[in-house]
PDB file of C-alpha atoms in Angstrom:
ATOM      1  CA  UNK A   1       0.000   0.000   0.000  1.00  0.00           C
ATOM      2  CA  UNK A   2       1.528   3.651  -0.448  1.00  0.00           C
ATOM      3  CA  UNK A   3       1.874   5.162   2.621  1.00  0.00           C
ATOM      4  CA  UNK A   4       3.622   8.405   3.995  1.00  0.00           C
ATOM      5  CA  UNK A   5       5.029   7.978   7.550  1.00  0.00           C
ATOM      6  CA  UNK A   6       6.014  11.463   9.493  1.00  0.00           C
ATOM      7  CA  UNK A   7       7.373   9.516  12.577  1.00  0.00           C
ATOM      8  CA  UNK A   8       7.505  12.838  15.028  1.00  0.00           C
ATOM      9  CA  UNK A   9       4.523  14.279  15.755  1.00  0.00           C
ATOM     10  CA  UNK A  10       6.150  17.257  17.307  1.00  0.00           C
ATOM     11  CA  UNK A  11      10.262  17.696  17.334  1.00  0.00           C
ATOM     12  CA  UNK A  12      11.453  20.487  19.257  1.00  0.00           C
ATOM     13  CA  UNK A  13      14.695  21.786  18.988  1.00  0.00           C
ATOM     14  CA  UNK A  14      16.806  25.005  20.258  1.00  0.00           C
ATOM     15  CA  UNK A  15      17.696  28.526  17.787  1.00  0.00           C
ATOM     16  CA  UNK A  16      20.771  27.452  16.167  1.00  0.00           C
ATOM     17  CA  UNK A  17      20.265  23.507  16.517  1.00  0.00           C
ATOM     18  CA  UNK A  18      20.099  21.417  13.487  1.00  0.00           C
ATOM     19  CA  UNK A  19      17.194  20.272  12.031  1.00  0.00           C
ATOM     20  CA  UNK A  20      15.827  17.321  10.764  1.00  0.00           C
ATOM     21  CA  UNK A  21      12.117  16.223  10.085  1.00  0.00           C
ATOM     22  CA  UNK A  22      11.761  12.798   9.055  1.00  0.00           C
ATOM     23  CA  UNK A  23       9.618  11.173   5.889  1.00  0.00           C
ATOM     24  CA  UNK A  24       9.126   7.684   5.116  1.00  0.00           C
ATOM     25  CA  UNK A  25       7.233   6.639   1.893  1.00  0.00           C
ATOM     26  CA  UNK A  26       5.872   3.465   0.211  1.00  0.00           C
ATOM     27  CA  UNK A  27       5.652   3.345  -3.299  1.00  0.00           C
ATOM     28  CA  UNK A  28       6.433   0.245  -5.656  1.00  0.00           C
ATOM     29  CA  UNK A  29       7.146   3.348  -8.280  1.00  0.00           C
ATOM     30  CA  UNK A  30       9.311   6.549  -8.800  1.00  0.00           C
ATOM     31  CA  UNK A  31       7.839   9.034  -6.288  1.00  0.00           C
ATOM     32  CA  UNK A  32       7.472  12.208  -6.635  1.00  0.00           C
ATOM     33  CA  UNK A  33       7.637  13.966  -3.117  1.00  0.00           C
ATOM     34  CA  UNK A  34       7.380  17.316  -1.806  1.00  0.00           C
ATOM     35  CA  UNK A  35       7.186  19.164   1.360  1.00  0.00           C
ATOM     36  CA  UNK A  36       4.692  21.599   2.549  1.00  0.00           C
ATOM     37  CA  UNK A  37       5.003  23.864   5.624  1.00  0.00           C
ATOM     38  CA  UNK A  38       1.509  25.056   7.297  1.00  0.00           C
ATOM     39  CA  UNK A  39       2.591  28.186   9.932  1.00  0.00           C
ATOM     40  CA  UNK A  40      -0.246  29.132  12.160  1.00  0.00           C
ATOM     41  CA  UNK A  41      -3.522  29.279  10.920  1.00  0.00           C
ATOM     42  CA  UNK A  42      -2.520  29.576   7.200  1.00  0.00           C
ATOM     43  CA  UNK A  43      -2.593  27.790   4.273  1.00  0.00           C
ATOM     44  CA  UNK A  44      -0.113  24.970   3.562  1.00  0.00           C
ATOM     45  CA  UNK A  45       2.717  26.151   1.162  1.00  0.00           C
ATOM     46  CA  UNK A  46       5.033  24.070  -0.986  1.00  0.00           C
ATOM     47  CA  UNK A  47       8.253  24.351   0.717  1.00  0.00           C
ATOM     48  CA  UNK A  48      10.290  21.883  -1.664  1.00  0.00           C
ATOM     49  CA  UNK A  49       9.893  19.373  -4.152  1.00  0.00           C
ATOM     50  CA  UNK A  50      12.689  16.462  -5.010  1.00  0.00           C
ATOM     51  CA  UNK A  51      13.094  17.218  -8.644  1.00  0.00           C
ATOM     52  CA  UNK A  52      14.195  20.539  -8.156  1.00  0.00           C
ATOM     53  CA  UNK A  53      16.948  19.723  -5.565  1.00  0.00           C
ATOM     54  CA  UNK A  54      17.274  23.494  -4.392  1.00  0.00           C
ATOM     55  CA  UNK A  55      17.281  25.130  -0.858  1.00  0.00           C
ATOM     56  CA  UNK A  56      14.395  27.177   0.302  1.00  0.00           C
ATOM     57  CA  UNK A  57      14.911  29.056   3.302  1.00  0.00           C
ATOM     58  CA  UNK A  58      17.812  26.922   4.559  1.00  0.00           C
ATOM     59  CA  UNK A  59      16.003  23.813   3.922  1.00  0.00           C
ATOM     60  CA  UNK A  60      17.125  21.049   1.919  1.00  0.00           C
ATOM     61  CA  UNK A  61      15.547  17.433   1.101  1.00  0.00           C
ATOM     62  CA  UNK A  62      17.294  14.581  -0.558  1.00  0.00           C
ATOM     63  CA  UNK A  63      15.474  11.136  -1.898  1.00  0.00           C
ATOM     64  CA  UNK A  64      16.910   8.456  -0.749  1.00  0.00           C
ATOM     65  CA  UNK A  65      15.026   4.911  -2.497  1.00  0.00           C
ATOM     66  CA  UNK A  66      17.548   2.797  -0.886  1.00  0.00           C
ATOM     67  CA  UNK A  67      15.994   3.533   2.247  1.00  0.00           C
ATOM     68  CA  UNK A  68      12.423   5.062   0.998  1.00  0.00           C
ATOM     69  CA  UNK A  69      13.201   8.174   2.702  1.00  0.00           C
ATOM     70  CA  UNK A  70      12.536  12.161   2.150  1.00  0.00           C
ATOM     71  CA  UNK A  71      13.979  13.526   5.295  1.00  0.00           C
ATOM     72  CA  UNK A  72      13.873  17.390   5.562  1.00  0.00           C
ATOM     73  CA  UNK A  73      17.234  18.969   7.118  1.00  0.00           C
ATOM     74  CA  UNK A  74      18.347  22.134   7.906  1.00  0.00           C
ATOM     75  CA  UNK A  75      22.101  23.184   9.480  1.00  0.00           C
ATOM     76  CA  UNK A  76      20.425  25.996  12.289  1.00  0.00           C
ATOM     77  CA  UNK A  77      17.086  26.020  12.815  1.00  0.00           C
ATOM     78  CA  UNK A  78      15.555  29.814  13.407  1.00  0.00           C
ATOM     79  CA  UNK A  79      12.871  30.738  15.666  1.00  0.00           C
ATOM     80  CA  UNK A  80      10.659  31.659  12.234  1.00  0.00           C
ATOM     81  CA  UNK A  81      10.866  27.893  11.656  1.00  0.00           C
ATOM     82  CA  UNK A  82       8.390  26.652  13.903  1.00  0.00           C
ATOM     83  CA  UNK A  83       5.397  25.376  11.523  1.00  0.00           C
ATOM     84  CA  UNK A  84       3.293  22.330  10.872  1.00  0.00           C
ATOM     85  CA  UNK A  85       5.281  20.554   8.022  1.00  0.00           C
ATOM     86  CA  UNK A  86       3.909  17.553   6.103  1.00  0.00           C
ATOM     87  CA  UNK A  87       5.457  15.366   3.825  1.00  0.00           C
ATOM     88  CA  UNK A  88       3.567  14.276   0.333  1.00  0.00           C
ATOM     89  CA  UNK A  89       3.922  11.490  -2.236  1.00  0.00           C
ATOM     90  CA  UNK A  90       2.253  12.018  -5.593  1.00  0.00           C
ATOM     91  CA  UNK A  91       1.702   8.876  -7.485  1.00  0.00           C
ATOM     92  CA  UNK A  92       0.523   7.613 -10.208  1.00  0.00           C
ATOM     93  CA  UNK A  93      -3.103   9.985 -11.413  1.00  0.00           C
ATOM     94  CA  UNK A  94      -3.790  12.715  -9.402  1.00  0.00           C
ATOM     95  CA  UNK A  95      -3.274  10.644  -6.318  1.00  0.00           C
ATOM     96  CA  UNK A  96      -1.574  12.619  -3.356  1.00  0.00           C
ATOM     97  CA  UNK A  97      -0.708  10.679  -0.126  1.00  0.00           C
ATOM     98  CA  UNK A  98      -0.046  13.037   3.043  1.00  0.00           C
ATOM     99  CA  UNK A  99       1.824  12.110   6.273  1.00  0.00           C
ATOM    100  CA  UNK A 100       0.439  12.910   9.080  1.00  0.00           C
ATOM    101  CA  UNK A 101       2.904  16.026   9.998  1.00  0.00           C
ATOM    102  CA  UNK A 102       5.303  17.341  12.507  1.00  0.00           C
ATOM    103  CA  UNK A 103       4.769  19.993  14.372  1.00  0.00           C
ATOM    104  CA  UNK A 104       8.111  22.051  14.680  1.00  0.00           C
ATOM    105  CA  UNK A 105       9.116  24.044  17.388  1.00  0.00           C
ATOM    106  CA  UNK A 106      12.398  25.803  17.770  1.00  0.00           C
ATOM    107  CA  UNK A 107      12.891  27.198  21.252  1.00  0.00           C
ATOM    108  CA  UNK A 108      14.672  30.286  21.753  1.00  0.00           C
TER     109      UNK A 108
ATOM    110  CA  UNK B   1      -3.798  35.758  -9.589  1.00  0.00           C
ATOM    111  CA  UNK B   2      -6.069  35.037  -6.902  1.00  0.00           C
ATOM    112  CA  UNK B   3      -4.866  31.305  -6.889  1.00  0.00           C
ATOM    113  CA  UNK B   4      -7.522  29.522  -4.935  1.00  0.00           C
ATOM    114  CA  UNK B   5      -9.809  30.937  -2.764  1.00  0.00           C
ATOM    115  CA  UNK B   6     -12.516  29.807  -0.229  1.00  0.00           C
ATOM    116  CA  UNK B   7     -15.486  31.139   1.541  1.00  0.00           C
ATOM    117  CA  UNK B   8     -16.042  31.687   3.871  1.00  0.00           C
ATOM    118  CA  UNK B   9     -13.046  31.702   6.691  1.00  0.00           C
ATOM    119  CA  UNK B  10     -15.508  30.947   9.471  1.00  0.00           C
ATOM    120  CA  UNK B  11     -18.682  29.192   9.995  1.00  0.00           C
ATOM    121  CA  UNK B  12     -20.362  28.317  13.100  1.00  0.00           C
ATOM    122  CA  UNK B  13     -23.712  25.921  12.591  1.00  0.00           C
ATOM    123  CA  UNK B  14     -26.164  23.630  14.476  1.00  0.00           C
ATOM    124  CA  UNK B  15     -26.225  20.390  14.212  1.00  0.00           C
ATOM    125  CA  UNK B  16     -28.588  19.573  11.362  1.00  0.00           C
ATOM    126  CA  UNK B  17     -28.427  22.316   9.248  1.00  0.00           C
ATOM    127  CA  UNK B  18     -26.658  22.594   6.014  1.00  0.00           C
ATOM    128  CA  UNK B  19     -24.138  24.682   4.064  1.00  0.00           C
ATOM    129  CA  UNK B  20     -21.676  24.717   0.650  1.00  0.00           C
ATOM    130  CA  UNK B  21     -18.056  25.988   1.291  1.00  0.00           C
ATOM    131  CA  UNK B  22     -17.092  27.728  -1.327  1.00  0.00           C
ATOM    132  CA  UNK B  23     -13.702  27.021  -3.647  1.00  0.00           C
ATOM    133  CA  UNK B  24     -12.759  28.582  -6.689  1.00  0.00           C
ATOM    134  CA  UNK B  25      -9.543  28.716  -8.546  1.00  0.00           C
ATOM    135  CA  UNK B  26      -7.743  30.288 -11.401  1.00  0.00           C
ATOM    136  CA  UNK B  27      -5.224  28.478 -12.768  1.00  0.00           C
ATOM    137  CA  UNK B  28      -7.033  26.483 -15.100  1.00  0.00           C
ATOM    138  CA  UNK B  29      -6.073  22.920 -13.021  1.00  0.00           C
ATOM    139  CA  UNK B  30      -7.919  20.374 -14.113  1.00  0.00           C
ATOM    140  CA  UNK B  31      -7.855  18.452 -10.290  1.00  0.00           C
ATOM    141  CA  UNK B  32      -9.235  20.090  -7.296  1.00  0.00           C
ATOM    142  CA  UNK B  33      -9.942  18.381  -4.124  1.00  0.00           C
ATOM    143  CA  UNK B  34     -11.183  18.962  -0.142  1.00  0.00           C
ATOM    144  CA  UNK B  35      -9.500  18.109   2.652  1.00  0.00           C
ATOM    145  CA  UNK B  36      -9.850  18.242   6.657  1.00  0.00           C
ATOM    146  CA  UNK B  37      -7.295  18.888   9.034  1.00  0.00           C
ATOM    147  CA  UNK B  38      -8.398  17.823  12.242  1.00  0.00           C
ATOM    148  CA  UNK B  39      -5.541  17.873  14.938  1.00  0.00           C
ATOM    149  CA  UNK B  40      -3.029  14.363  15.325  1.00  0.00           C
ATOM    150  CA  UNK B  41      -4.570  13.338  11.676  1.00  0.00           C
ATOM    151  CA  UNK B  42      -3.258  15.143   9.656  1.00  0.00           C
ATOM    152  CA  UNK B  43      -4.848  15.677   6.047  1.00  0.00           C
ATOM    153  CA  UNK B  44      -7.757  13.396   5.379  1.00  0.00           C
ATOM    154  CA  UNK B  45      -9.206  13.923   1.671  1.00  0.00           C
ATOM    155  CA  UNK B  46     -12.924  14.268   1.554  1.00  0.00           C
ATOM    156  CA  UNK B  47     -13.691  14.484  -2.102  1.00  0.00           C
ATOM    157  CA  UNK B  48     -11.471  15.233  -4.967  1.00  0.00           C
ATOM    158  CA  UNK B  49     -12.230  15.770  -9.210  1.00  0.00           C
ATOM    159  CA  UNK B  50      -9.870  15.692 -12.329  1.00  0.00           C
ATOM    160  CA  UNK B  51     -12.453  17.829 -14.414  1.00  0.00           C
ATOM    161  CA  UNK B  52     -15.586  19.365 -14.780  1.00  0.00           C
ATOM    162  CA  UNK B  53     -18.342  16.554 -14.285  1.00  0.00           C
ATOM    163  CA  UNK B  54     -15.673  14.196 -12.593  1.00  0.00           C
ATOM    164  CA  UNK B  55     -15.571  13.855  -9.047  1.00  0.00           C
ATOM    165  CA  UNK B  56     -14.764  10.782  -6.768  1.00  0.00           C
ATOM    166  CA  UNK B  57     -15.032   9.860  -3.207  1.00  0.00           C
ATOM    167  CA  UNK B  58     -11.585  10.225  -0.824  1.00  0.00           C
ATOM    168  CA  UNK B  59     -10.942   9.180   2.576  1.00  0.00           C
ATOM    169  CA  UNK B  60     -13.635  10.168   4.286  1.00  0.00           C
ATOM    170  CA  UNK B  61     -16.434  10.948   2.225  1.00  0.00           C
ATOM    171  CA  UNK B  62     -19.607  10.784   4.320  1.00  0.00           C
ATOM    172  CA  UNK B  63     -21.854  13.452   5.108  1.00  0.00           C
ATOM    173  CA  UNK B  64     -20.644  15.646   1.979  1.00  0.00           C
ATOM    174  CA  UNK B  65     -21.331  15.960  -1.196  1.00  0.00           C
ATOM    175  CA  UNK B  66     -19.595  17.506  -4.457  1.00  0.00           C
ATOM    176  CA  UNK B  67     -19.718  18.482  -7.966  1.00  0.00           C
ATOM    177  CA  UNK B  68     -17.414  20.487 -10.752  1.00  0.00           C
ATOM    178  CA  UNK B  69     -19.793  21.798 -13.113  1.00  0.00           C
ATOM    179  CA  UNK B  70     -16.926  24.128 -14.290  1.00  0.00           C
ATOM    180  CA  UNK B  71     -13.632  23.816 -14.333  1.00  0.00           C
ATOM    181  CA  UNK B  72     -13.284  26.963 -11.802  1.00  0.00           C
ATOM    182  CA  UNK B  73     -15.362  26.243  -9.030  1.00  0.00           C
ATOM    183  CA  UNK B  74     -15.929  22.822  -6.871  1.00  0.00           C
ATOM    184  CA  UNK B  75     -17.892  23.258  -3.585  1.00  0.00           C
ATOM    185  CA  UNK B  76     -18.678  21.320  -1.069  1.00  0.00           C
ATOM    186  CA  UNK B  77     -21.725  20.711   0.586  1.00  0.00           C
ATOM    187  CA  UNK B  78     -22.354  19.376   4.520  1.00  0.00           C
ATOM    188  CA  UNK B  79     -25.953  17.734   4.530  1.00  0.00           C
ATOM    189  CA  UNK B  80     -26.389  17.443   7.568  1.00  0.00           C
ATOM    190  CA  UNK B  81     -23.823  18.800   9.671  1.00  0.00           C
ATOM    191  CA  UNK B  82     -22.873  16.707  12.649  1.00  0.00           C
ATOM    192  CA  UNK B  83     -20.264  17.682  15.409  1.00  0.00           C
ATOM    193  CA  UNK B  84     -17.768  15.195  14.285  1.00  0.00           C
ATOM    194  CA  UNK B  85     -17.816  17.854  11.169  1.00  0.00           C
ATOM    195  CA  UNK B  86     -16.129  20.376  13.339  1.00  0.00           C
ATOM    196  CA  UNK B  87     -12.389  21.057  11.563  1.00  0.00           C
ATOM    197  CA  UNK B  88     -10.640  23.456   8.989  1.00  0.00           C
ATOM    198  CA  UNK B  89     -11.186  22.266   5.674  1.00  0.00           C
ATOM    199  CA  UNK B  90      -9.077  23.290   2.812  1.00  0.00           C
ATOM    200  CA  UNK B  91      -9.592  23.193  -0.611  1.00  0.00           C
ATOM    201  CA  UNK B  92      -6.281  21.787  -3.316  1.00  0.00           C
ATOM    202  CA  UNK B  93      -5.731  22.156  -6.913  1.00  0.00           C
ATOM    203  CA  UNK B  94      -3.517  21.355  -8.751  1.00  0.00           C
ATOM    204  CA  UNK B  95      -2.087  19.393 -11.808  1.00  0.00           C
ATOM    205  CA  UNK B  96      -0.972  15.768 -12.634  1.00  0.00           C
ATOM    206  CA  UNK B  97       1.558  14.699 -10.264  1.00  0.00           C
ATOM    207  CA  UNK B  98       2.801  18.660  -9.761  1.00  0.00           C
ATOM    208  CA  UNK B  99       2.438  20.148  -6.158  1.00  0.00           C
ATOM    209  CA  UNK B 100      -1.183  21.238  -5.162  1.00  0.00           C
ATOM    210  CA  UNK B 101      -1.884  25.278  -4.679  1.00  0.00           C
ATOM    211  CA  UNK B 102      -4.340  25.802  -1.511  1.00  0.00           C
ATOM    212  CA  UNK B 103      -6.750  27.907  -0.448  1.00  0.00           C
ATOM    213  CA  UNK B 104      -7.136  29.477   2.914  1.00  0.00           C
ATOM    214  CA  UNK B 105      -8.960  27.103   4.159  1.00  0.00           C
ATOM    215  CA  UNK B 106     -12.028  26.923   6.309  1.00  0.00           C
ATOM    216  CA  UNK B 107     -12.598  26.803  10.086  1.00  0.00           C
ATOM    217  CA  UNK B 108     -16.275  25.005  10.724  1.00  0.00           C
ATOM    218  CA  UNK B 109     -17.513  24.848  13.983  1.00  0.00           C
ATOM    219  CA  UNK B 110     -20.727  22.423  14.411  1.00  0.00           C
ATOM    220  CA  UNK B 111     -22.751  22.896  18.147  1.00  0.00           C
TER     221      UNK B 111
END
């Protein structure tokens, strides 16, 4: 079955600390995967997708299929970080699998 | 570019009564969907369409109801609401296998 696993429901970490949020998927086929970041009471944003490989705001993502993995890093987290982030698989036709999130908070 | 938007923000109702939210986008995606966010479960999807007259049940499809008669607009409609309704629902669109664009979303609150 594809599944998206967000193992953390809430990671907190200190200003400066590093970062990482973690994302499991299942998926017999090439993924493609993305993370969205939610801050309070807004609308969820696309933070980064795996085929573009860049950095937003610090952030970086890499695919791993050895390991089905999607983990979300960055080196020193800020205090601007703290958000709702979910990870997403979209497969096959128009079918989008969420995890169930982690709540991020970065203590000052 | 308004990208999607939905009405309204808040609603409180009784249980029983009915009401449409409202979502309407404007980037010509052929797949728009609803979702509730309801806390420790993440995203569930509710109902979702890849074009005008083509909608499909999600996760948790009872006690709403859909349609697409256009390619801008898909509401969605509580019957009957019911206090297990109460969450913030957000509307997606979006195209094949590219991220989804949402809207606002909206915070329902069923006494």
């Amino acid at each position: 079955a594809q599944r998206v696993t967000q193992p953390e429901k809430l990671l907190s970490v200190f200003k400066g600390a590093p970062v990482e949020l973690k994302c499991n998927y299942s998926y017999s086929g090439s993924p493609e995967l993305f993370w969205y970041v939610q801050y309070s009471r807004q609308r969820l944003q696309l933070l980064l997708r795996h085929i573009s490989r860049e950095s937003i705001k610090g952030f970086t993502a890499d695919l791993n299929k050895g390991e089905t993995s999607f983990h979300l890093k960055k080196p020193f987290a800020q205090e601007e970080d703290s958000a709702m982030y979910y990870c997403a698989l979209a497969s096959g036709t128009y079918k989008y699998i969420f995890g169930t999130g982690t709540r991020l908070k970065v203590l000052a | 570019n308004a990208g999607v938007t939905q009405t309204p923000k808040f609603q409180v109702l009784k249980t029983g009564q009915s009401m449409t939210l409202q979502c309407a986008q404007d980037m010509n995606h052929e797949y728009m969907s609803w979702y509730r966010q309801d806390p420790g479960m993440g995203l569930r999807l509710i109902h979702y369409s890849v074009g005008a007259g083509i909608t499909d049940q999600g996760e948790v499809p009872n006690g709403y109801n859909v349609s697409r008669s256009t390619t801008e607009d898909f509401p969605l409609r509580l019957l009957s609401a019911a206090p297990s309704q109460t969450s913030v629902y957000f509307c997606a669109s979006g195209r094949n296998n590219s991220p989804l664009h949402f809207g606002n979303g909206t915070r329902l609150t069923v006494t």
